Structure formats: C-alpha cells, structure tokens
Coordinates of C-alpha atoms in Angstrom, one line a residue:
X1 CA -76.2 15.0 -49.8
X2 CA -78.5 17.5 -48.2
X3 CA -79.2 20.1 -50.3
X4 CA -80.1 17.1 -53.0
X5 CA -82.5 15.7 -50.7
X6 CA -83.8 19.1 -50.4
X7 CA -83.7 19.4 -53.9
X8 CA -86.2 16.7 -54.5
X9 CA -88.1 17.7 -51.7
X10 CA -88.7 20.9 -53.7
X11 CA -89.3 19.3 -56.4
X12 CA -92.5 17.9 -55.1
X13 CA -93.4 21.6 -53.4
X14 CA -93.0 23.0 -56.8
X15 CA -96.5 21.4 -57.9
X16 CA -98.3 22.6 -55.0
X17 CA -97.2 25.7 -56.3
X18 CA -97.8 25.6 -60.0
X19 CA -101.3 24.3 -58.8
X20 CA -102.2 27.3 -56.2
X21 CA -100.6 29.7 -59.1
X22 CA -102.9 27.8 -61.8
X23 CA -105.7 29.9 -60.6
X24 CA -106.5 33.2 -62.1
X25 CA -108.3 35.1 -59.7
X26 CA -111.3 37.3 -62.4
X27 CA -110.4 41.0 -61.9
X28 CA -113.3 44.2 -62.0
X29 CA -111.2 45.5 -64.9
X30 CA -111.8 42.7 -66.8
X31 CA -115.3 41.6 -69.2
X32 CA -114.3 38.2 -71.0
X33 CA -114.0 35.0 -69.0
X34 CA -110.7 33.2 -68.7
X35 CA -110.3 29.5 -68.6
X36 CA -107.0 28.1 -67.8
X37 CA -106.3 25.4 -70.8
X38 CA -103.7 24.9 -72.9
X39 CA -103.7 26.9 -75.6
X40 CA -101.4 27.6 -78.7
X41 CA -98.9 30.3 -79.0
X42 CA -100.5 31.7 -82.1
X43 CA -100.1 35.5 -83.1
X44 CA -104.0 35.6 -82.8
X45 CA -103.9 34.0 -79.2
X46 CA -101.0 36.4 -77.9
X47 CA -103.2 39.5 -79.1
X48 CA -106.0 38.3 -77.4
X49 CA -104.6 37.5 -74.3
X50 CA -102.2 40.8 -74.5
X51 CA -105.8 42.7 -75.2
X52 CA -107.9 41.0 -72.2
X53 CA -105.3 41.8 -69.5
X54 CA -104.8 45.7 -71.2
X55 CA -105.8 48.3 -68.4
X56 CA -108.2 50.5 -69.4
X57 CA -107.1 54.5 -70.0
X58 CA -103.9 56.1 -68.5
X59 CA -102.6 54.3 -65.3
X60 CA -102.6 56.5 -62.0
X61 CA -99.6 56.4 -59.9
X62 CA -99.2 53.0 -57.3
X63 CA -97.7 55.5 -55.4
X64 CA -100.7 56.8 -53.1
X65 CA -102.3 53.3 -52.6
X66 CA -98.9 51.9 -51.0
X67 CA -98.5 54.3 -48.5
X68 CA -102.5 53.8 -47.6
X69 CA -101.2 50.1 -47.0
X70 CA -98.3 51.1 -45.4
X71 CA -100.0 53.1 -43.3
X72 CA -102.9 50.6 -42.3
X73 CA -100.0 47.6 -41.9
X74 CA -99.4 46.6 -38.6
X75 CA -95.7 44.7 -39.3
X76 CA -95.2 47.5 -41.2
X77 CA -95.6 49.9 -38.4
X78 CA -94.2 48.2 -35.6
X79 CA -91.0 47.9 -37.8
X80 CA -91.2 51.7 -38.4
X81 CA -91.1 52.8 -34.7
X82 CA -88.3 50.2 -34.2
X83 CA -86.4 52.2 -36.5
X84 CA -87.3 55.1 -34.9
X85 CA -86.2 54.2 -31.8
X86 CA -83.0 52.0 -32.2
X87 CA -82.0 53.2 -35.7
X88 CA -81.1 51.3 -39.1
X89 CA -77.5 50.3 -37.4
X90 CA -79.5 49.4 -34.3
X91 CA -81.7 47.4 -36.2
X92 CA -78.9 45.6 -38.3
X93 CA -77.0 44.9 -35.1
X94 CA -80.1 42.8 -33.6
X95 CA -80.8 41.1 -37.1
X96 CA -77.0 39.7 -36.9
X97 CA -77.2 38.7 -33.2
X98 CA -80.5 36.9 -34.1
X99 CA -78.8 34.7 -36.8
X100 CA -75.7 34.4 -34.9
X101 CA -77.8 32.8 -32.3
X102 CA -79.9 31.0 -34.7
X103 CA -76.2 28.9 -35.6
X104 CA -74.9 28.4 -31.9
X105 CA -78.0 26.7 -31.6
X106 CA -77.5 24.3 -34.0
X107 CA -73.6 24.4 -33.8
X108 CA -72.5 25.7 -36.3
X109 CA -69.4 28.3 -36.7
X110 CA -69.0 31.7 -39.0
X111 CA -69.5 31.1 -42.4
X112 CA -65.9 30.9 -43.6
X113 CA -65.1 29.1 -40.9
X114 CA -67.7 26.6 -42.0
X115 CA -66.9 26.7 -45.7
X116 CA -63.2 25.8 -45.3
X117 CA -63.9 22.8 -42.7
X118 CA -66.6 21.6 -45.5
X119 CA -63.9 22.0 -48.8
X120 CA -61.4 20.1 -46.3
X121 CA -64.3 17.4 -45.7
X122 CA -64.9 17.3 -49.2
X123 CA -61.2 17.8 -50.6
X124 CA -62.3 20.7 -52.5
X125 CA -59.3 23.7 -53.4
X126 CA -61.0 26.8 -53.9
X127 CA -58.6 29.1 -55.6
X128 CA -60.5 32.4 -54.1
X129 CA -60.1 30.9 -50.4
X130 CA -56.9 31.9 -48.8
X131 CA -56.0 31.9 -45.3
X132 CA -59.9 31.4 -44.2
X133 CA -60.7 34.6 -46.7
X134 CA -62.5 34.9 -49.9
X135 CA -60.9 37.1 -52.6
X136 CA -62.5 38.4 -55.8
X137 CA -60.9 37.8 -59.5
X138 CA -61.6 40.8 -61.8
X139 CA -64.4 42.7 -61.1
X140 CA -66.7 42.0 -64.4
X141 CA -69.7 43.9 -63.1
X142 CA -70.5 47.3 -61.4
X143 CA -73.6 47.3 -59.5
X144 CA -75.4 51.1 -59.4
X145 CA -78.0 50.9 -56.0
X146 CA -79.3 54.2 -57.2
X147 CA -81.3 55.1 -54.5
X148 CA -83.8 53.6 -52.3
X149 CA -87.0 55.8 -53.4
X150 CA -89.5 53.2 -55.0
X151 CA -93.5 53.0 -55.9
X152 CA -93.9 49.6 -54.2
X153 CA -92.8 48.4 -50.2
X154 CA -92.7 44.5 -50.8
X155 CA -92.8 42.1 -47.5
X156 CA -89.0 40.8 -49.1
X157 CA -87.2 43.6 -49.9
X158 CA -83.7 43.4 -48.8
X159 CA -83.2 47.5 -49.1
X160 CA -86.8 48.4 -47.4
X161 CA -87.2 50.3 -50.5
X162 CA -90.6 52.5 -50.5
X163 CA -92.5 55.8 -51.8
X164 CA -91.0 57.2 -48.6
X165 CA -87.2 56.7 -49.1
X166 CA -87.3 59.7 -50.6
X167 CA -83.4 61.5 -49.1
X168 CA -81.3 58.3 -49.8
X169 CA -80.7 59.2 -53.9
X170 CA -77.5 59.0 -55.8
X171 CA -76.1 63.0 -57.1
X172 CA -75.1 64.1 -60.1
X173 CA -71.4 64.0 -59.0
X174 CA -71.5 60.3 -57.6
X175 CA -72.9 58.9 -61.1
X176 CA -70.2 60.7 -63.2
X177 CA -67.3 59.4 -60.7
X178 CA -69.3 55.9 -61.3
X179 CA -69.0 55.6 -65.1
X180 CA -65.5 57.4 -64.7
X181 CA -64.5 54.1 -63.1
X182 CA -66.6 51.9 -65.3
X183 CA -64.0 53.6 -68.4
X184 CA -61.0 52.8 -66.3
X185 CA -61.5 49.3 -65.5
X186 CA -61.6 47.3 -69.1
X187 CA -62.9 44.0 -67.6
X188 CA -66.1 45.4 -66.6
X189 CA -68.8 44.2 -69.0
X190 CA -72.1 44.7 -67.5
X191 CA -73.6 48.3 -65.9
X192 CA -76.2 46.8 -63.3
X193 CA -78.4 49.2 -62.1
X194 CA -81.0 48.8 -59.4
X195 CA -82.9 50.5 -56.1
X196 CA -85.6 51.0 -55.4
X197 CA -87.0 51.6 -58.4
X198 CA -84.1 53.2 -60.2
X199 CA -85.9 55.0 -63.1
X200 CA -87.2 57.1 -60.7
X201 CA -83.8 58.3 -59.8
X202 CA -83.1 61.8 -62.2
X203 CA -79.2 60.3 -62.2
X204 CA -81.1 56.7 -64.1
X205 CA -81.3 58.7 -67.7
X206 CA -77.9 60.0 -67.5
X207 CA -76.4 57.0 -66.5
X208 CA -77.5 54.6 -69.1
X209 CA -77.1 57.5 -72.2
X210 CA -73.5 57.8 -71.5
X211 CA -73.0 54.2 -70.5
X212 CA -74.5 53.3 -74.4
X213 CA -72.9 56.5 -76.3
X214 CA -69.4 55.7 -74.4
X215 CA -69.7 51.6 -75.7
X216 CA -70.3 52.8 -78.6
X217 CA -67.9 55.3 -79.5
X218 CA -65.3 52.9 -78.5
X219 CA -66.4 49.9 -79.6
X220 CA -66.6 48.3 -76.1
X221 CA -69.4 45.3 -75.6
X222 CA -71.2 46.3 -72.6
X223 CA -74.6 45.3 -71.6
X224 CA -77.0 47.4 -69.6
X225 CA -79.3 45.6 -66.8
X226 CA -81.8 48.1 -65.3
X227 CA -83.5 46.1 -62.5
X228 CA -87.7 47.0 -62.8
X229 CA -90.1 46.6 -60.5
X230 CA -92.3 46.3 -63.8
X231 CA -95.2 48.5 -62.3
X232 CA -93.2 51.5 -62.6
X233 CA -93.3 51.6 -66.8
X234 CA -96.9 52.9 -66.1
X235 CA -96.2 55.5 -63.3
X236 CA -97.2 59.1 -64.6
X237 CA -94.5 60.8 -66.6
X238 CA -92.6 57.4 -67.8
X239 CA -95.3 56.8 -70.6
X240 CA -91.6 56.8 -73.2
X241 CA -89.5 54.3 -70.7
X242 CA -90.0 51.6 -72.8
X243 CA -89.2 53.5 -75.9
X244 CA -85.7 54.6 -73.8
X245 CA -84.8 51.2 -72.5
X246 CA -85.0 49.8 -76.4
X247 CA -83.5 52.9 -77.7
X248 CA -80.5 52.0 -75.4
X249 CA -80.3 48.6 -75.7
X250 CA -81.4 47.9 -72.1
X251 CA -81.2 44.7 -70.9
X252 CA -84.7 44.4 -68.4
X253 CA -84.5 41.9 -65.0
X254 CA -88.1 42.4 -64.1
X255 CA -89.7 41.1 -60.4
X256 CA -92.4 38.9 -61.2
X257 CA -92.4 36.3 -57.6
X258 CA -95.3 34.3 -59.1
X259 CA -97.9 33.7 -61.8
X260 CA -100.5 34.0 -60.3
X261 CA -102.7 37.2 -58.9
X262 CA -102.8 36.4 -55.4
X263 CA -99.4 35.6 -54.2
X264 CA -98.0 38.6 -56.4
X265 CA -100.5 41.1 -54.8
X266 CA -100.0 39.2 -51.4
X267 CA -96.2 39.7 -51.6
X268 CA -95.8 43.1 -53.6
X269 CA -99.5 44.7 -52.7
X270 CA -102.3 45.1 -53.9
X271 CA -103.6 45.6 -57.8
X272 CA -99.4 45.2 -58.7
X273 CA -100.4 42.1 -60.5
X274 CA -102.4 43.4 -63.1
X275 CA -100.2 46.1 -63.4
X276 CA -97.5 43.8 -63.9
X277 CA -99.1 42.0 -66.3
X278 CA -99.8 45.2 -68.6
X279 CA -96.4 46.3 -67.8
X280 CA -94.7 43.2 -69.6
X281 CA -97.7 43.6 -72.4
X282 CA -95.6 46.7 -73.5
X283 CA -92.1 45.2 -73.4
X284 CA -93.5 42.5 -75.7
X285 CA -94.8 44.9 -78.0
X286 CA -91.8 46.9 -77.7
X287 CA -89.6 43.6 -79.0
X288 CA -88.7 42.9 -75.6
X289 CA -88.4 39.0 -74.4
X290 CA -89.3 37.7 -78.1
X291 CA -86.8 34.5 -79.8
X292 CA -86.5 37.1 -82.5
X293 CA -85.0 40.2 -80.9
X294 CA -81.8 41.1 -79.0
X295 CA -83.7 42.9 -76.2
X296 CA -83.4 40.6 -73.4
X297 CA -86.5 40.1 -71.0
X298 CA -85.4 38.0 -67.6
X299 CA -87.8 37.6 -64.9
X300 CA -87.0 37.5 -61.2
X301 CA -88.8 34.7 -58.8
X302 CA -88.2 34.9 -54.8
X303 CA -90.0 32.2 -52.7
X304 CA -93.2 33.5 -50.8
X305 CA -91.6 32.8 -47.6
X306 CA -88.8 30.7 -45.4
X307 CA -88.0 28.4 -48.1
X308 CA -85.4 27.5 -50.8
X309 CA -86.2 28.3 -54.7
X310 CA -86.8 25.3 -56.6
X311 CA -85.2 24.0 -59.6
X312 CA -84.4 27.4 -61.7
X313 CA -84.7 25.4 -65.1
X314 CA -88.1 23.6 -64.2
X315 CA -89.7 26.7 -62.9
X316 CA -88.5 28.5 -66.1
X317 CA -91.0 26.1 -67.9
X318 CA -93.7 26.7 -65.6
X319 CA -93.4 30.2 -66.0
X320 CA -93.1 30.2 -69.8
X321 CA -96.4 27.8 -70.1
X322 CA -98.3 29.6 -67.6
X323 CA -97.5 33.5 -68.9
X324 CA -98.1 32.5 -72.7
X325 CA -101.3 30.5 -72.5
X326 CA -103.3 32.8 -69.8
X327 CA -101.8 36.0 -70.6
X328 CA -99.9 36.6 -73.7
X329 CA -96.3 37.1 -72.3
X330 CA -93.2 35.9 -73.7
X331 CA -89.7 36.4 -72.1
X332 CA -86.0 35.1 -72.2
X333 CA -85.1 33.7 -68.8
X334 CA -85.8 33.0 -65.4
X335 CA -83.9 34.3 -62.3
X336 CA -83.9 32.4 -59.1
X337 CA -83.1 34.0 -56.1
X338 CA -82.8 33.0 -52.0
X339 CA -84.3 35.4 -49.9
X340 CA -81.6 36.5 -47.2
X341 CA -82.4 36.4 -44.2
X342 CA -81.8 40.5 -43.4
X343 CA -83.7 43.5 -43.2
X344 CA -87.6 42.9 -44.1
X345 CA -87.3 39.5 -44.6
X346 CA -85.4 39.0 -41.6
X347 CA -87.4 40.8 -39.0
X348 CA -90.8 38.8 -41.0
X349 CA -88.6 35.0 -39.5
X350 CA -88.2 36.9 -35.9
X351 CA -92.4 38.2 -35.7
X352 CA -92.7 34.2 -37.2
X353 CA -90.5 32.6 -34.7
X354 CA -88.5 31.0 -37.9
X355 CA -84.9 32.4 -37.6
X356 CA -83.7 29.1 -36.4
X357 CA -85.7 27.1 -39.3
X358 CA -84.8 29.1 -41.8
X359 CA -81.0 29.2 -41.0
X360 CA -80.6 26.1 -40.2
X361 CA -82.0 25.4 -43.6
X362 CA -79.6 27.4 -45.4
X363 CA -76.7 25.0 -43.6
X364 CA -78.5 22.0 -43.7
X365 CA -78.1 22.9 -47.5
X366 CA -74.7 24.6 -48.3
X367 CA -73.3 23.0 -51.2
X368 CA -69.7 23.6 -52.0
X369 CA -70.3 23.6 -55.8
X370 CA -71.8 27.5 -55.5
X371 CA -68.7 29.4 -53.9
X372 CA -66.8 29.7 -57.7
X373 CA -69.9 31.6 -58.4
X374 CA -70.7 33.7 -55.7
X375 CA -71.4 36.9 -56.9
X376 CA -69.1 39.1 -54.8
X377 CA -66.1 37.4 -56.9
X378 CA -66.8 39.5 -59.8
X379 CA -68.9 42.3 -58.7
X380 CA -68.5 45.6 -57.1
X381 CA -71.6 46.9 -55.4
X382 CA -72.1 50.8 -55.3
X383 CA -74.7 52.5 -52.7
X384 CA -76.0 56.1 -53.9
X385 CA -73.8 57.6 -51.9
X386 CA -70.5 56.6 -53.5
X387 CA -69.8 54.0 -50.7
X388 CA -68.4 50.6 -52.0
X389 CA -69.3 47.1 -51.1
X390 CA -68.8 43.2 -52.6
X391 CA -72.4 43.1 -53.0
X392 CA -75.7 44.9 -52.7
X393 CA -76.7 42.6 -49.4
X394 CA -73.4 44.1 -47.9
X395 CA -74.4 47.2 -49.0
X396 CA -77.7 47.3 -46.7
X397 CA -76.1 45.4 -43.8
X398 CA -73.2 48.3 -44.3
X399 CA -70.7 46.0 -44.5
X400 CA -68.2 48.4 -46.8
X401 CA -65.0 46.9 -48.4
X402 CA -62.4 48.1 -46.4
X403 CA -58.3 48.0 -46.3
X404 CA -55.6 50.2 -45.0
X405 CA -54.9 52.9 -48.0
X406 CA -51.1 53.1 -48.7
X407 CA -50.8 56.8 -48.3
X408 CA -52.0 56.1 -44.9
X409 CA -49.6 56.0 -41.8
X410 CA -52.1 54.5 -39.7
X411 CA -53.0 51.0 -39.4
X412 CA -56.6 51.3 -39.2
X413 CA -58.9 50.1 -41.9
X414 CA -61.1 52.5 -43.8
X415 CA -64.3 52.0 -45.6
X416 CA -63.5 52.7 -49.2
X417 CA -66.0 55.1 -51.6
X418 CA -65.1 55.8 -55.3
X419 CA -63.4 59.2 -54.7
X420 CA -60.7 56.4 -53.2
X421 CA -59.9 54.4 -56.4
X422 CA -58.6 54.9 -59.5
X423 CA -59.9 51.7 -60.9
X424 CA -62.3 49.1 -59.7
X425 CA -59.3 46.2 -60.0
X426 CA -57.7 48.0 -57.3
X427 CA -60.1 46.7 -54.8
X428 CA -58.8 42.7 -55.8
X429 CA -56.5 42.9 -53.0
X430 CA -58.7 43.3 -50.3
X431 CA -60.9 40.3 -48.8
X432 CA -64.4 39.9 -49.0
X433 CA -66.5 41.0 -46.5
X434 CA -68.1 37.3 -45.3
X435 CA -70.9 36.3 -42.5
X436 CA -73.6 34.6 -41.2
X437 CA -76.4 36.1 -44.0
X438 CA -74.3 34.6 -46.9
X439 CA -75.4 31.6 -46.2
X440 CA -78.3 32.3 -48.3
X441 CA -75.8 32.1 -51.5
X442 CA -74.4 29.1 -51.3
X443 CA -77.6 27.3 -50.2
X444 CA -78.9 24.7 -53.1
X445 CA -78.4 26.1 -56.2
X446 CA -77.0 28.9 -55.1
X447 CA -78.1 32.4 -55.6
X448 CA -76.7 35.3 -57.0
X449 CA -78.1 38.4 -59.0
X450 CA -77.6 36.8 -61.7
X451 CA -79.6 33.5 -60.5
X452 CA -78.9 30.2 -59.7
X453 CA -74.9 29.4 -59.2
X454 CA -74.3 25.8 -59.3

C-alpha cells in the first residue's frame, strides 16, 4: 500500500536525519569539549552532561530577541501586511482555496467524500461514519487553547502564536465556565491545556489548582497535560513553574522538533536550543521524565518541512540515545505529529510552490487504519474565547461545532460556545466539522495530539 511504501521510504530518510542531528554544533556558553560517543547512563555521566549544558546566571527573557527576528524576517513580514490587508478570515479563505485546488489537480474529492469511497474499496465499517459524516463517541478530553500570547513565533505553528498576540487571552469568567463543564461531564479524563505558551496566561494557575483540588476532593482520576514550549520555565518571574507543575501533578508535552542545535534554532529561533536543553535539565531534576517517578515527560517532534514523520517508535529511540549520551536528558515518550498544511505552515508550501506536493502526499498516504483514532472523536477543543470546536486545527481555521439549538425556532445553525451547553456530551449529536486540511491526520501513522494513531 502507499503509505507503507512511504513508510519505508522514511525509514531510510530517518538516518539522514539522525546523522545531520548527530552533530553538536560548540556553543560560546560552553568551556568543555563534547564528543558525540556512546556513553553510559551512569549517575556520574547524567550530572556531567546536565552541568556542561547549565546556562550560566539567571536567564533573560526570549521575549525581546524574537521580535528582533520577527522584525528582521522577510516571510515573516510579508505575512504580516497580508493580514493586514485581507484579514485572518481573508487569509484562511485563500489557504482553503489553495488546497482545494491542490486536490482538483490531482483528482481527488472532499475528504469525507474520499474516506467513504476508500472504506467501500477496502470493506472497512467505520462505526463513527454515517451518512458521509463523522460523529464523536464521548468526549474523554477537554482541550483549553488559553490564549495565543507566547515567547517564541516558530516557522510551524498552526496558531501563529508570538510575543505579540498579546489581546487574544482566555478571562476569568471563560476558565470557570470551562472546569464548570469539565465537573459535569464524568467521562472527561484528561484537562489539555495549550496556546501559545499557556503559563503565560494569568487564567494557567487557576485552572490547573482547581482542576487538581476538585480530582482530588472527589476522588476523580484526571490527568493534567500543560503543553510547554520548554523555553518558557526560564522566562523572568516563572523561576517556581517547575516546582507548580510537580506540586500539581502536571503531566508536561514539551516541543523539542530535533536533537540537534541547528534545526531546533532554525525552526523555533535562535539560542531556543540551549535553552531547551537547560529547560528539560530542571524537569529531570525536578523528577520529571525519570523510570522511577509518576511525573510524566513526553516530547513533541514535527518534521522540518513538507514531509511525513517517521516511524514514532524508532525515532523514540533516537531521541532517547541521542538526549542521554550528549546531554543528560531522560524522558517518557515521544509524540509524533504531521504538520497541517494551514496557517504558517501553509502559507511557508505556497512561498515554496509545494501545496500540490505536500497534499498530494497526504492522499497518496491516507490509510484507513487512523480514522478510529482521530482525535476529534474524543476531544472537545476550546479557544480563549469560550468558542467550541472538534479540535484545535478547527479552532484556527474557525471551523466552530455548530447545530440548530432546540429552543430555537429557526432553522439556521449556530456556532456553539460553553455558555450554550450544559455538558460536553451534549455536543455527540452533532457531526464533525471535516475538510481538505484533515488530511494531515489520517496520513501514515496518523497524527493526533496525542501522537501517532494507527
């Protein structure tokens, strides 16, 4: 099948990868050699390493030095006065038309249309496909997008998160109406909060206390994802993070794209490598990512550019070799995820002339195997406004779960918030919100917030 075929293909890409990541640029912060060889995972060697990558002092704030980059990027500034001048919606419109012409091109139909002919094809019964729609069982997660303020701007960001997202931030009343519904609805298990960088939000705090004194006091199992950029643990004024997450028991998904200096820094900017690296120093030291503790430590990789992840089990190796021989790191897992072709990512294929490629790779690799686990099945996406959505790539596309309300006369559809529910099963009637960007989930493996899905 294809996305096999692309699957091995990858496999051989992989080692061109682990070889370019295999080199550890020498940094000015740094006085002792490093060789890369394999070394034991000793106590001694793990200090060492954990003590030649330490910064040195207090960390300033990122937060100056990315908008000098902004500022000075070209991409970065044509894409702003495009905004300017045709809006987010404007710009959202033209990303869709793009892809949308990207399949007539290579004949291929909307993406529910697709996935039905392919389950007929392949005699598949799909128990959330009904009448050419998807439907979600119960909702098991609720996804916080806290607000879109953040110390980094990364070239993949789906949310165009940056230092200068400053208005979009969830209120006080929005977050208490949020973990209202998180008591109502009993099959929710996880709280999954992300942005931007959402310990910068004032609401981030609040949210996880009474997330972990509520599970407690009623004895409910719920586990806590906060979504970290990892540079922000050493931004002024979050010297006790660390100390809160474990406090909490805070489950950290931390973006680390590569293991190596120079595709981090080329991909998230400049010196976010080594800050990074210093960052996950304190979660290990904290208990964090360690065989021995129950403080979970997953890391995040997204290809460097129009390509599929490879294997998600292989790469966990690589990563787990590579971080505790050259620097010291331990952690639990490794997250895989597709870039989608939208927002950043998608206007980076259009400057490239890749659209086409890129979605015709996504088809050429659809396999049928990753629809049980797409992710807007069990989740319930959130924006910091209230607004609700079947997943956070919905959520920037503004693609808001909708349905007529039954106190309604009319027989218009209205995008729902959470002042509109009661509970977040009483969304499970209304279809998910499909289209041409989703094929990025069910390409290969799959991809999902949670990582790889088939």
């Amino acid at each position: 099948k294809n996305y096999a075929l692309a699957a091995a293909i990858l496999a051989n890409q992989s080692c061109s990868f682990a070889v370019d990541a295999f080199a550890i640029p020498t940094s000015s912060h740094l006085t002792a050699p490093r060789s890369i060889s394999c070394l034991h995972s000793t106590k001694d060697h793990i200090e060492a390493k954990r003590k030649e990558w330490s910064l040195d002092g207090p960390s300033s704030s990122l937060i100056p030095e990315v908008i000098e980059q902004m500022e000075t990027d070209t991409e970065f500034q044509e894409l702003a006065k495009k905004i300017s001048k045709i809006g987010v919606d404007g710009m959202t419109k033209e990303e869709r038309a793009e892809r949308r012409r990207a399949l007539e091109d290579i004949g291929v139909p909307n993406f529910m249309k697709f996935v039905v002919a392919k389950d007929d094809e392949e005699n598949v019964q799909d128990s959330h496909i009904q009448n050419n729609r998807l439907y979600r069982s119960h909702p098991t997660i609720l996804q916080l997008n806290i607000g879109l303020y953040c110390n980094q701007a990364c070239t993949h960001c789906h949310v165009e998160s940056s230092p200068l997202r400053k208005e979009e931030t969830m209120s006080a009343n929005v977050a208490a109406r949020c973990l209202e519904l998180l008591q109502n609805t009993p099959t929710i298990d996880t709280l999954d909060l992300t942005g931007g960088a959402p310990e910068l939000n004032e609401q981030f705090r609040f949210l996880v206390k009474m997330a972990r004194q509520w599970a407690i006091e009623n004895e409910r199992k719920l586990t806590i994802i906060d979504r970290c950029n990892l540079t922000v643990l050493l931004e002024p004024n979050q010297e006790d993070l660390v100390n809160f997450l474990k406090e909490n028991q805070v489950k950290v998904v931390a973006s680390l794209p590569c293991y190596g200096e120079d595709n981090v820094d080329a991909q998230r900017g400049r010196g976010v490598f080594q800050r990074s690296i210093a960052a996950l120093h304190k979660l290990n030291e904290a208990g964090y990512g360690s065989s021995s503790s129950d403080l979970e430590l997953d890391l995040v990789y997204n290809p460097s550019g129009a390509f599929l992840p490879p294997s998600q089990e292989s790469l966990e190796g690589d990563y787990k070799r590579e971080l505790l021989d050259n620097f010291g790191i331990e952690f639990n897992n490794l997250i895989t995820i597709t870039n989608m072709p939208i927002k950043r990512f998608a206007d980076h294929l259009a400057k490239q002339g890749q659209m086409k490629e890129y979605m015709e790779l996504l088809v050429n690799n659809y396999n049928p195997q990753t629809v049980g686990g797409l992710m807007c099945l069990n989740t319930i996406s959130v924006g910091w406004d209230g607004s609700l959505y079947d997943c956070d790539f919905n959520q920037q596309l503004g693609m808001g779960i909708a349905g007529k309300s039954s106190e309604e006369s009319s027989s218009a559809k209205k995008k729902f918030s959470i002042f509109d529910i009661e509970c977040l099963t009483d969304l499970e009637k209304y279809s998910v919100l499909t289209d041409n960007h989703c094929f990025g989930c069910t390409a290969g493996s799959g991809s999902s917030c949670q990582g790889a899905t088939a």
